[in-house]
Amino acid sequence: MNRDEFLAIRLKHTLKKLERPKSSAPGLVVVSKYSPVEDVVLLHGAGHRHFGENRIDSLIQKQEALEQQEVEGVIWHFIGNIQSNKINRLLKTKGLSYIHSIDSLKLLEQLFDRAGAFVGNQLGLFLQLNTSEEQEKAGFAGYDELAAAVNFFESQGEKNKKPIFYLAGLMTMGKIRTENFELDARNSFKKLMQFKKKLERDFDLSPLKLSMGMSRDFPIALEEGTDWVRIGNAIFSEDHK
Ligand SMILES: *Cc1c(COP(=O)(O)O)cnc(C)c1O
């Protein structure tokens, strides 16, 4: 089987698995961080548009390669750590539409300070919550920290009627080292849903979106009501079952 056939089949199977009996399927961010840009081009050819990268340099390289090949319309989701000295280059990347990895109020403030560098129309920001309390994982630590970030959005909204950067929702990852990843993932996802509902109530917000679920735990995220899943290996890796 050719690579393009393989990827088209994997994409189709993954989309099928995302279907839910009672509610609409979540959006699929295809995480291309392990893959060469050729794979992005092939999936773009199969009709997919939403892709995720976790390193700023790789994102920029891939987008530049797409432009050279005149592949248009890729919608980028940034999902990784953001070093402050690379914010301007990130915001200047064509197609950047979402950042799922806003992990501190400081980063949020820095982004708004550099908003002039942004080349797109609107940028949806997800606040990342460290639901599993693992030291090495990034993210806001709890509800109060999230609430402080939402307060910051509200204060920006007062200054600017139609903000370019808007609060899209909340993101989390299941526990990395665990005896029972299914149980831990479910607990993380339930916690994110609770915090979403509490924020919507406390701040009278229109519904926030949830970004949760990766290759190994997306079926659980589906059950827990996610709006976006971020999937890499289950699409790209020939070893993935
Ligand atoms: C790599 C990555 C993913 C995708 O992981 P897979 O296990 O390959 O599906 C999703 N989210 C984030 C934040 C990642 O870094």
Short mmCIF file of N, CA, C and O in Angstrom, two decimals, residues 76 78 90-91 95-99 102 111-112 118 120-126 153 163-168:
data_model
loop_
_atom_site.label_atom_id
_atom_site.label_comp_id
_atom_site.label_asym_id
_atom_site.label_seq_id
_atom_site.Cartn_x
_atom_site.Cartn_y
_atom_site.Cartn_z
N TRP A 76 -3.72 25.67 11.40
CA TRP A 76 -2.76 25.16 12.39
C TRP A 76 -3.25 25.34 13.82
O TRP A 76 -3.76 26.40 14.19
N PHE A 78 -1.47 25.09 17.47
CA PHE A 78 -0.21 24.92 18.18
C PHE A 78 -0.49 24.27 19.53
O PHE A 78 -1.38 24.72 20.26
N LEU A 90 5.95 32.81 16.01
CA LEU A 90 4.74 31.98 16.05
C LEU A 90 3.54 32.75 15.48
O LEU A 90 2.81 32.24 14.63
N LEU A 91 3.38 33.99 15.96
CA LEU A 91 2.20 34.76 15.55
C LEU A 91 2.23 35.16 14.08
O LEU A 91 1.21 35.47 13.49
N GLY A 95 -1.84 30.70 8.80
CA GLY A 95 -2.70 29.55 9.10
C GLY A 95 -2.86 29.27 10.59
O GLY A 95 -3.74 28.50 10.98
N LEU A 96 -2.01 29.91 11.43
CA LEU A 96 -2.15 29.67 12.87
C LEU A 96 -3.52 30.17 13.33
O LEU A 96 -3.84 31.35 13.19
N SER A 97 -4.33 29.28 13.88
CA SER A 97 -5.71 29.64 14.25
C SER A 97 -6.05 29.32 15.70
O SER A 97 -7.00 29.88 16.24
N TYR A 98 -5.31 28.39 16.30
CA TYR A 98 -5.57 28.01 17.70
C TYR A 98 -4.25 27.74 18.41
O TYR A 98 -3.32 27.19 17.82
N ILE A 99 -4.20 28.09 19.69
CA ILE A 99 -3.12 27.62 20.57
C ILE A 99 -3.80 26.87 21.72
O ILE A 99 -4.64 27.44 22.42
N ILE A 102 -1.85 27.29 26.32
CA ILE A 102 -1.63 28.48 27.15
C ILE A 102 -1.53 27.99 28.59
O ILE A 102 -2.53 27.55 29.17
N LEU A 111 1.45 37.24 25.02
CA LEU A 111 0.80 37.11 23.71
C LEU A 111 0.01 38.38 23.37
O LEU A 111 0.09 38.89 22.25
N PHE A 112 -0.76 38.88 24.33
CA PHE A 112 -1.55 40.08 24.07
C PHE A 112 -0.64 41.28 23.79
O PHE A 112 -0.97 42.12 22.96
N PHE A 118 0.47 39.34 14.91
CA PHE A 118 -0.40 38.27 14.40
C PHE A 118 -0.87 38.58 12.98
O PHE A 118 -1.32 39.69 12.69
N GLY A 120 -3.15 36.54 11.21
CA GLY A 120 -4.45 35.95 10.87
C GLY A 120 -5.60 36.85 11.27
O GLY A 120 -5.41 38.01 11.64
N ASN A 121 -6.82 36.31 11.19
CA ASN A 121 -8.01 37.07 11.58
C ASN A 121 -8.30 36.95 13.07
O ASN A 121 -8.48 37.94 13.76
N GLN A 122 -8.37 35.71 13.53
CA GLN A 122 -8.67 35.46 14.94
C GLN A 122 -7.86 34.28 15.43
O GLN A 122 -7.56 33.35 14.67
N LEU A 123 -7.53 34.32 16.71
CA LEU A 123 -6.74 33.25 17.30
C LEU A 123 -7.46 32.75 18.55
O LEU A 123 -7.67 33.51 19.50
N GLY A 124 -7.86 31.48 18.51
CA GLY A 124 -8.55 30.88 19.65
C GLY A 124 -7.54 30.31 20.64
O GLY A 124 -6.66 29.55 20.25
N LEU A 125 -7.67 30.69 21.90
CA LEU A 125 -6.71 30.24 22.90
C LEU A 125 -7.38 29.28 23.89
O LEU A 125 -8.47 29.56 24.41
N PHE A 126 -6.72 28.15 24.12
CA PHE A 126 -7.16 27.18 25.12
C PHE A 126 -6.23 27.28 26.33
O PHE A 126 -5.01 27.27 26.19
N PHE A 153 -8.88 37.88 30.27
CA PHE A 153 -9.61 37.97 28.99
C PHE A 153 -10.72 39.02 29.09
O PHE A 153 -10.92 39.81 28.17
N PRO A 163 -12.15 41.25 20.12
CA PRO A 163 -10.74 40.91 20.31
C PRO A 163 -10.26 39.90 19.27
O PRO A 163 -11.01 38.99 18.89
N ILE A 164 -9.03 40.06 18.84
CA ILE A 164 -8.44 39.13 17.87
C ILE A 164 -8.13 37.81 18.57
O ILE A 164 -8.27 36.75 18.01
N PHE A 165 -7.73 37.90 19.84
CA PHE A 165 -7.42 36.70 20.62
C PHE A 165 -8.62 36.43 21.53
O PHE A 165 -8.98 37.28 22.33
N TYR A 166 -9.21 35.28 21.39
CA TYR A 166 -10.37 35.00 22.22
C TYR A 166 -10.18 33.69 23.00
O TYR A 166 -9.40 32.82 22.61
N LEU A 167 -10.91 33.59 24.09
CA LEU A 167 -10.86 32.38 24.92
C LEU A 167 -11.69 31.29 24.25
O LEU A 167 -12.91 31.36 24.21
N ALA A 168 -10.99 30.28 23.69
CA ALA A 168 -11.70 29.20 22.99
C ALA A 168 -12.15 28.11 23.95
O ALA A 168 -13.20 27.51 23.76
#
